[in-house]
Coordinates of C-alpha atoms in Angstrom, one line a residue:
M1 CA 16.2 195.0 83.2
S2 CA 19.2 196.8 81.7
D3 CA 19.6 198.7 78.5
P4 CA 20.6 196.5 75.5
G5 CA 24.4 196.4 75.1
A6 CA 25.0 199.0 77.8
L7 CA 27.6 199.3 80.5
N8 CA 26.4 199.9 84.1
S9 CA 27.6 203.4 84.8
E10 CA 27.8 202.8 88.6
E11 CA 29.5 199.4 88.6
G12 CA 31.4 199.8 85.3
V13 CA 30.8 196.2 84.2
L14 CA 29.0 194.8 81.2
V15 CA 25.5 193.5 81.5
N16 CA 23.6 191.1 79.2
V17 CA 21.8 192.3 76.1
A18 CA 18.1 192.6 76.9
P19 CA 15.4 190.9 74.8
L20 CA 14.6 192.9 71.6
F21 CA 12.0 195.7 72.1
A22 CA 10.7 194.5 75.5
K23 CA 9.4 197.9 76.4
K24 CA 9.9 201.3 74.9
S25 CA 11.1 202.8 78.2
E26 CA 13.8 200.2 78.4
T27 CA 15.1 200.8 74.9
E28 CA 14.8 204.6 74.9
P29 CA 18.2 206.3 74.5
K30 CA 19.4 208.5 77.4
V31 CA 22.5 210.7 77.8
G32 CA 25.2 208.9 79.7
M33 CA 24.5 205.4 78.4
K34 CA 27.8 203.6 77.8
F35 CA 28.8 201.0 75.1
K36 CA 31.8 199.0 74.1
S37 CA 32.0 200.3 70.5
E38 CA 30.6 202.6 67.9
N39 CA 28.9 199.7 66.3
E40 CA 27.1 198.8 69.5
V41 CA 25.8 202.4 69.7
F42 CA 24.4 202.2 66.2
E43 CA 22.8 198.8 66.8
F44 CA 21.2 200.0 70.0
Y45 CA 19.8 203.1 68.2
K46 CA 18.5 200.9 65.3
K47 CA 16.7 198.7 67.8
Y48 CA 15.0 201.7 69.4
A49 CA 14.2 203.2 65.9
Y50 CA 12.7 199.9 64.8
H51 CA 10.5 199.8 67.9
V52 CA 9.3 203.4 67.3
G53 CA 9.0 203.0 63.6
F54 CA 11.5 205.2 61.7
P55 CA 14.6 204.6 59.6
V56 CA 18.1 205.7 60.7
R57 CA 21.4 206.5 59.1
K58 CA 24.9 207.6 60.1
R59 CA 25.1 211.4 59.6
T60 CA 28.6 212.4 60.6
S61 CA 31.8 211.3 62.4
Q62 CA 35.0 212.8 63.6
K63 CA 38.5 211.2 64.0
N64 CA 41.4 212.1 66.3
N65 CA 45.0 212.7 65.2
E66 CA 45.6 208.9 64.9
G67 CA 42.7 208.5 62.5
V68 CA 40.5 206.8 65.1
V69 CA 36.8 207.7 65.1
T70 CA 35.9 209.3 68.4
Y71 CA 32.6 211.0 67.6
V72 CA 29.5 209.9 65.7
A73 CA 26.0 211.2 65.1
F74 CA 23.0 209.1 63.9
T75 CA 19.8 210.7 62.6
C76 CA 16.4 209.8 61.4
S77 CA 16.7 209.2 57.6
R78 CA 14.2 212.0 57.0
E79 CA 16.7 214.5 58.4
G80 CA 17.6 217.4 56.1
R81 CA 15.8 218.7 53.0
K82 CA 16.7 217.6 49.5
S83 CA 17.2 220.6 47.1
S84 CA 15.1 220.4 44.0
N85 CA 16.8 220.3 40.5
T86 CA 13.7 221.6 38.8
S87 CA 13.4 225.1 37.6
T88 CA 9.7 225.4 38.7
K89 CA 8.0 224.9 42.0
L90 CA 5.0 223.5 40.2
K91 CA 6.8 220.1 39.8
P92 CA 9.0 219.6 42.8
Q93 CA 11.2 216.5 43.1
P94 CA 9.5 213.9 45.4
T95 CA 11.5 213.4 48.6
S96 CA 11.0 211.7 51.9
Q97 CA 13.2 214.2 53.8
T98 CA 11.2 216.5 56.1
G99 CA 14.0 218.2 58.1
C100 CA 13.4 215.9 61.0
K101 CA 15.6 216.8 64.0
A102 CA 15.6 213.4 65.7
R103 CA 19.2 212.3 66.4
L104 CA 21.6 210.6 68.7
S105 CA 25.3 211.6 69.2
A106 CA 28.0 209.7 71.1
C107 CA 31.8 210.0 71.7
S108 CA 34.5 207.7 73.1
D109 CA 37.0 208.3 75.9
T110 CA 40.6 207.4 76.1
A111 CA 39.7 203.8 77.2
G112 CA 37.6 203.3 74.1
V113 CA 34.2 203.3 76.0
W114 CA 31.5 205.1 74.1
S115 CA 28.9 207.3 75.8
I116 CA 25.7 208.9 74.5
T117 CA 26.3 212.7 74.7
G118 CA 23.1 214.0 73.1
V119 CA 19.6 212.8 72.3
H120 CA 16.6 214.3 70.5
L121 CA 13.6 212.0 70.3
E122 CA 10.9 214.1 68.8
H123 CA 10.0 213.7 65.1
N124 CA 8.2 216.2 62.8
H125 CA 6.5 213.3 60.9
Q126 CA 4.5 210.3 61.8
T127 CA 6.3 207.1 62.8
S128 CA 5.0 203.6 62.1
P129 CA 6.3 200.5 63.9
S130 CA 4.3 198.3 61.5
K131 CA 6.4 199.6 58.6
S132 CA 9.8 199.2 60.2
R133 CA 10.5 195.9 58.5
V134 CA 10.4 197.6 55.0
F135 CA 12.8 200.4 55.8
R136 CA 16.0 199.9 53.9
C137 CA 18.3 200.1 57.0
Y138 CA 16.5 197.1 58.6
R139 CA 16.0 194.8 55.5
Q140 CA 18.4 191.9 55.3
L141 CA 18.6 188.5 53.6
D142 CA 19.8 185.6 55.8
V143 CA 22.2 182.9 54.7
H144 CA 19.3 180.4 54.1
V145 CA 17.4 182.7 51.9
K146 CA 20.5 183.6 49.9
R147 CA 21.3 180.0 49.3
Q148 CA 17.7 179.2 48.3
L149 CA 17.6 182.1 45.8
E150 CA 20.9 181.1 44.2
V151 CA 19.9 177.4 43.8
N152 CA 16.5 178.4 42.3
D153 CA 18.1 180.8 39.9
I154 CA 20.6 178.2 38.7
A155 CA 17.7 175.9 38.2
G156 CA 16.0 178.5 36.0
I157 CA 13.1 179.2 38.5
H158 CA 11.8 182.8 38.0
L159 CA 12.7 185.1 40.9
H160 CA 9.1 186.1 41.6
K161 CA 8.2 182.4 42.2
S162 CA 11.3 182.0 44.5
Y163 CA 10.2 185.1 46.5
N164 CA 6.7 183.8 46.9
S165 CA 8.0 180.5 48.1
V166 CA 10.1 182.3 50.8
V167 CA 7.0 184.3 51.8
V168 CA 5.0 181.1 52.3
E169 CA 7.8 179.5 54.3
A170 CA 8.1 182.6 56.5
G171 CA 4.3 182.6 57.2
G172 CA 3.3 185.7 55.3
Y173 CA 4.5 189.1 54.1
E174 CA 4.2 190.6 57.6
K175 CA 6.9 188.3 58.8
M176 CA 9.4 189.1 56.1
T177 CA 12.6 191.0 56.8
F178 CA 13.1 192.0 53.1
I179 CA 11.2 192.7 50.0
E180 CA 11.3 191.3 46.5
K181 CA 13.6 194.1 45.3
D182 CA 16.3 193.0 47.8
C183 CA 16.2 189.5 46.3
R184 CA 16.5 190.8 42.8
N185 CA 19.4 193.0 43.7
Y186 CA 21.2 190.1 45.4
I187 CA 20.7 187.8 42.4
D188 CA 21.9 190.5 40.0
K189 CA 25.0 190.8 42.1
V190 CA 25.9 187.1 42.1
R191 CA 24.3 185.9 38.8
K192 CA 27.2 186.4 36.4
L193 CA 30.3 185.0 37.9
R194 CA 29.1 182.5 40.5
L195 CA 32.2 182.5 42.5
G196 CA 32.1 182.3 46.3
E197 CA 34.7 182.7 49.0
G198 CA 38.0 181.1 48.1
D199 CA 37.1 180.7 44.4
A200 CA 39.1 183.8 43.4
A201 CA 42.2 182.4 45.0
A202 CA 41.7 179.1 43.1
I203 CA 41.6 180.9 39.8
Q204 CA 44.5 183.1 40.8
A205 CA 46.5 179.9 41.5
Y206 CA 45.6 178.6 38.1
F207 CA 46.7 181.8 36.3
S208 CA 49.8 181.9 38.4
K209 CA 50.6 178.4 37.2
M210 CA 50.1 179.6 33.6
Q211 CA 52.4 182.5 34.3
S212 CA 55.1 180.2 35.5
F213 CA 55.0 178.4 32.2
S214 CA 54.9 181.6 30.2
P215 CA 56.4 184.7 31.8
G216 CA 54.5 186.9 29.3
F217 CA 51.1 185.7 30.6
F218 CA 49.2 188.6 32.0
F219 CA 46.1 188.5 34.2
S220 CA 44.2 190.8 36.6
F221 CA 41.2 190.3 38.9
D222 CA 38.5 192.8 40.1
L223 CA 37.1 191.8 43.5
D224 CA 34.1 193.2 45.4
D225 CA 34.0 194.2 49.0
E226 CA 33.2 190.6 50.1
G227 CA 36.1 189.1 48.2
R228 CA 34.0 187.8 45.3
L229 CA 35.4 187.8 41.9
K230 CA 33.6 190.4 39.7
N231 CA 35.7 190.6 36.6
V232 CA 38.7 188.8 35.1
F233 CA 41.1 189.7 32.3
W234 CA 43.9 187.6 30.8
A235 CA 46.2 187.6 27.8
D236 CA 49.1 185.3 26.9
N237 CA 52.4 186.4 25.4
R238 CA 51.1 185.6 21.9
C239 CA 48.3 188.2 22.3
R240 CA 50.7 190.8 23.6
Q241 CA 53.2 190.3 20.8
A242 CA 50.4 190.3 18.2
Y243 CA 49.1 193.6 19.4
K244 CA 52.5 195.2 18.8
E245 CA 52.2 194.3 15.1
F246 CA 48.5 194.3 14.5
G247 CA 47.0 196.6 17.2
D248 CA 46.1 199.6 15.0
V249 CA 42.4 198.6 14.9
V250 CA 40.6 196.5 17.5
T251 CA 37.1 195.1 17.6
F252 CA 35.4 194.6 21.0
D253 CA 32.1 192.8 21.6
T254 CA 30.5 191.1 24.6
T255 CA 27.9 188.8 22.9
Y256 CA 30.2 185.8 22.3
L257 CA 29.3 182.9 24.6
T258 CA 26.8 185.1 26.6
N259 CA 23.9 182.8 25.8
K260 CA 25.7 179.6 26.6
Y261 CA 27.4 180.6 29.8
D262 CA 25.0 183.4 31.0
M263 CA 27.9 185.9 31.4
P264 CA 29.6 188.4 29.1
F265 CA 32.8 187.1 27.5
A266 CA 34.7 190.1 26.1
P267 CA 37.4 189.4 23.6
F268 CA 39.6 192.1 22.0
V269 CA 40.2 191.0 18.4
G270 CA 42.4 192.4 15.6
V271 CA 43.3 191.3 12.1
N272 CA 46.8 190.1 11.0
H273 CA 48.7 190.6 7.7
H274 CA 46.9 187.5 6.3
G275 CA 43.5 189.0 7.0
H276 CA 42.9 186.4 9.8
S277 CA 41.5 187.2 13.2
T278 CA 44.0 187.4 16.0
L279 CA 43.1 187.5 19.7
L280 CA 44.5 190.5 21.7
G281 CA 43.2 189.6 25.2
C282 CA 39.9 188.7 26.7
G283 CA 37.8 189.1 29.9
L284 CA 34.9 187.7 31.8
L285 CA 32.6 190.3 33.2
S286 CA 30.0 190.4 35.9
N287 CA 28.2 193.4 34.6
E288 CA 28.0 195.6 31.4
D289 CA 28.1 199.1 32.9
T290 CA 30.5 201.9 32.4
E291 CA 32.4 201.3 35.5
T292 CA 33.1 197.7 34.5
F293 CA 34.2 198.6 31.0
V294 CA 36.5 201.3 32.3
W295 CA 38.2 198.8 34.5
L296 CA 38.6 196.3 31.7
F297 CA 39.9 198.8 29.2
R298 CA 42.4 200.2 31.7
I299 CA 43.7 196.8 32.5
W300 CA 43.9 195.9 28.8
L301 CA 45.8 199.1 28.1
E302 CA 48.2 198.4 30.9
C303 CA 48.8 194.9 29.5
M304 CA 49.6 196.4 26.1
E305 CA 52.1 198.8 27.6
F306 CA 49.8 201.8 27.5
E307 CA 49.7 201.9 23.7
A308 CA 46.1 202.7 22.7
P309 CA 44.7 201.6 19.4
Q310 CA 44.1 204.0 16.5
G311 CA 40.6 202.8 16.1
I312 CA 38.1 200.6 17.9
I313 CA 34.9 199.0 16.6
T314 CA 32.0 198.2 19.0
D315 CA 28.2 198.1 19.0
Q316 CA 26.1 201.0 20.0
D317 CA 26.3 200.2 23.7
R318 CA 26.3 203.5 25.6
A319 CA 28.3 202.1 28.5
I320 CA 31.1 201.0 26.2
Q321 CA 31.1 204.4 24.5
N322 CA 31.4 206.2 27.8
A323 CA 34.3 204.0 28.8
I324 CA 36.1 204.5 25.5
E325 CA 35.8 208.3 26.0
V326 CA 37.5 207.9 29.4
V327 CA 40.2 205.4 28.6
F328 CA 40.8 205.9 24.8
P329 CA 40.1 209.6 24.3
K330 CA 42.3 209.8 21.2
S331 CA 41.2 206.6 19.5
K332 CA 38.7 206.7 16.7
H333 CA 35.5 205.0 17.7
R334 CA 33.4 203.3 15.1
W335 CA 30.0 201.6 15.5
C336 CA 29.4 198.1 14.1
L337 CA 27.6 198.6 10.8
W338 CA 26.2 195.1 10.8
H339 CA 24.5 195.7 14.2
I340 CA 22.8 198.8 12.9
L341 CA 21.5 197.4 9.7
K342 CA 20.3 194.3 11.5
K343 CA 17.9 196.4 13.5
L344 CA 16.2 197.9 10.4
P345 CA 13.6 195.1 10.0
E346 CA 12.7 195.4 13.7
K347 CA 12.5 199.2 13.7
F348 CA 10.3 199.4 10.6
G349 CA 8.4 196.1 10.6
Y350 CA 5.2 198.0 11.2
H351 CA 5.6 200.3 8.2
C352 CA 3.6 199.6 5.0
Q353 CA 6.7 200.5 2.9
K354 CA 9.2 198.5 5.0
A355 CA 11.0 196.9 2.0
S356 CA 11.5 200.2 0.3
I357 CA 12.9 201.8 3.5
L358 CA 15.4 199.0 4.0
S359 CA 16.5 199.2 0.4
S360 CA 16.9 203.0 0.6
V361 CA 19.0 202.9 3.8
H362 CA 21.3 200.2 2.4
K363 CA 21.8 202.1 -0.8
L364 CA 22.6 205.3 1.1
V365 CA 25.1 203.6 3.3
Y366 CA 27.0 201.6 0.7
E367 CA 26.8 203.9 -2.3
S368 CA 27.2 207.4 -0.9
Q369 CA 30.6 208.7 -1.9
S370 CA 30.6 211.9 0.1
A371 CA 29.1 213.3 3.3
D372 CA 27.0 215.8 1.3
E373 CA 25.6 213.0 -0.9
F374 CA 24.6 210.9 2.1
E375 CA 23.0 213.8 4.0
H376 CA 21.0 215.0 0.9
G377 CA 19.8 211.4 0.3
W378 CA 19.0 210.9 4.0
F379 CA 16.7 213.9 4.2
S380 CA 15.0 213.0 0.9
M381 CA 14.3 209.5 2.4
L382 CA 12.8 211.0 5.5
D383 CA 10.5 213.2 3.4
M384 CA 9.5 210.4 1.1
Y385 CA 8.5 208.0 3.9
E386 CA 7.4 210.6 6.5
L387 CA 10.1 209.6 9.0
K388 CA 11.2 213.0 10.2
N389 CA 10.0 212.3 13.8
N390 CA 11.5 208.8 14.1
D391 CA 13.7 209.0 17.2
W392 CA 15.9 206.1 16.2
L393 CA 16.8 207.6 12.8
I394 CA 17.3 211.0 14.4
G395 CA 19.9 209.4 16.8
L396 CA 21.6 207.6 14.0
F397 CA 22.0 210.7 11.9
R398 CA 23.3 212.7 14.8
E399 CA 26.1 210.0 15.2
R400 CA 26.6 209.4 11.5
S401 CA 30.3 210.0 11.7
R402 CA 30.6 206.8 13.8
W403 CA 29.0 204.3 11.3
V404 CA 28.5 205.7 7.8
P405 CA 31.4 204.5 5.6
C406 CA 31.8 207.7 3.6
F407 CA 32.4 209.6 6.9
L408 CA 35.1 207.1 8.0
K409 CA 37.0 206.3 4.8
T410 CA 39.8 208.8 5.7
S411 CA 40.8 206.6 8.6
F412 CA 42.6 203.2 8.6
W413 CA 40.2 200.3 9.6
A414 CA 42.1 197.3 8.5
G415 CA 39.3 196.4 6.2
M416 CA 36.8 196.1 9.1
S417 CA 33.5 197.8 9.5
T418 CA 31.8 195.4 12.0
T419 CA 32.5 193.4 15.2
Q420 CA 31.8 190.1 13.5
R421 CA 35.4 189.1 14.0
S422 CA 34.7 189.2 17.7
E423 CA 31.4 187.4 17.4
G424 CA 33.0 184.8 15.1
M425 CA 35.7 183.7 17.5
N426 CA 34.1 180.3 18.0
A427 CA 36.3 178.6 15.4
F428 CA 39.3 180.6 16.6
F429 CA 39.4 179.5 20.2
D430 CA 41.1 176.2 20.8
G431 CA 39.8 173.5 23.1
W432 CA 41.7 174.6 26.1
S433 CA 40.2 178.1 26.1
L434 CA 36.7 176.6 26.0
V435 CA 37.7 174.1 28.8
L436 CA 38.8 177.0 30.9
L437 CA 35.5 178.9 30.4
D438 CA 33.5 175.8 31.1
L439 CA 35.4 175.1 34.3
I440 CA 35.0 178.6 35.5
W441 CA 31.3 178.6 34.8
R442 CA 30.8 175.3 36.5
G443 CA 33.0 176.2 39.5
N444 CA 35.4 173.2 39.0
F445 CA 38.4 174.9 40.4
K446 CA 40.1 171.8 41.7
V447 CA 40.1 170.5 38.1
L448 CA 41.6 173.8 37.0
L449 CA 44.5 173.5 39.3
Q450 CA 45.2 170.0 37.9
L451 CA 45.4 171.1 34.3

C-alpha cells in the first residue's frame, strides 16, 4: 500500500490516496516522499500527526524571485517556548509550548513537485491519539452542522441545546470533530448579518440602482474572507449636504433597532437650524468591536469629504472610544449624560441611602458652575456615603471631562448632551428606510431589486 497522496519515486506516477490511518508505518513521513502541492504535504503531515496524537502548524516558508512558495516547514504546535510577560518567576504564564523539535520540511522543484527534505519524529512530551479530535488544527464543522446551528439559532433555540442535539446525532462526544466553542464562534460570526454567498452582490445591485437615481448616493461594503457581508454603510445626497451645514456636532449610537432586528443599526445624527434631528448617514454592523467602528468611522469620514466633526457624542462604549481616538483624534468626544445617569439606580440599588445618593449626583451634575465646585462636592459626597472605593465612581471621576456639563461648557454642542437623538430616530425614518432594513434582515433580496 502506498503513502497517502504521494508520487511513486521510481515510476514518477500518481498513486491512489490510502485509507486514513491504516497503519502508522504506512503514514510515517520519510525523506524523499513526493507530492503534487504544498497543501498535499500539509494534509499528509496532519494525517500522520492525528494518528500519533499531536497538533501541527505551519512554521515558516520561503518564496522565489517570482513570489512562489518553494520551501515550507511544519512543526508540532508545542514547538518553541513562549516568553513570560510577568516580572516574577513565581507566577509564570501558562503555556503549552515545550520546545518540541518534531518537524517536517519540504521543497519544490522547477516542475512544481514537492519533496520531503527533512523529518524529525521525536517529541519531548507525551502524545495522545485519543485527544487528536479536540486539537484546534483538526476541529471542523461540516455543512450539515453549520446549517443546523443556523436554523436553530434563528428559531431561538439555545446553542447549548443545539450542540447536545448534534452530539446525540453523532453518537457521542468521542465521535465529534469539534467542540461547543467552535459552534459558538461560528454562530457569533454569522448571527448579525445573515447574508450568505451572493447576497452581498444583491444588496450592491440595489444600492447601485439607488445611485443611478441619485448620483450623490454613497455606499460601502465590508466583506469577510468568505465573501460574506460583514458591515454596510450608506448615505444619500441629503445626508451629505446636511453634514456640510450641520456637521459641527454628531451623535452616534448603536442601540436603535438592535432588539427588533438582532443587529446593531448605527445612525450618525445631527441637529439642524430648527433644532430638529437630521440624519448624516447610517450603517449596519456585524460586530461592535474597535476594528468594526474604525472601518465605519473611516468610511463615513470619506463620505463626508474627510471633514471631521468638532464634537461627537456617544455612550461609554470602550470600542467606540478607541475608534474615535484613531479616526477623529482632534474631535471633542463627549459621553452621553443620559446613559450615565440611567445607570445610577442599578449601581446603587443595594445602598440603604440610594435616594440620597441619586439626588446628590444629579445636583452636582446640573448645578455645579465650575470644575472646582464639582470636584469639591464630589469628594464630599464620597465621604458622606462612604463611596471612596467604588470602582464605577472612580472611573467616572477620572473621565469627568467627558460628561460633566461644567467641564464641557466652553465647547459648542448644538444644545445636545445625550445620544437620545440617535435613539429617537424611529419617528424620523420614513417607511422606505424601515422596508429596506426589514428586507435585509429577512434576506428578501429579490424584492429589494424590484423596489
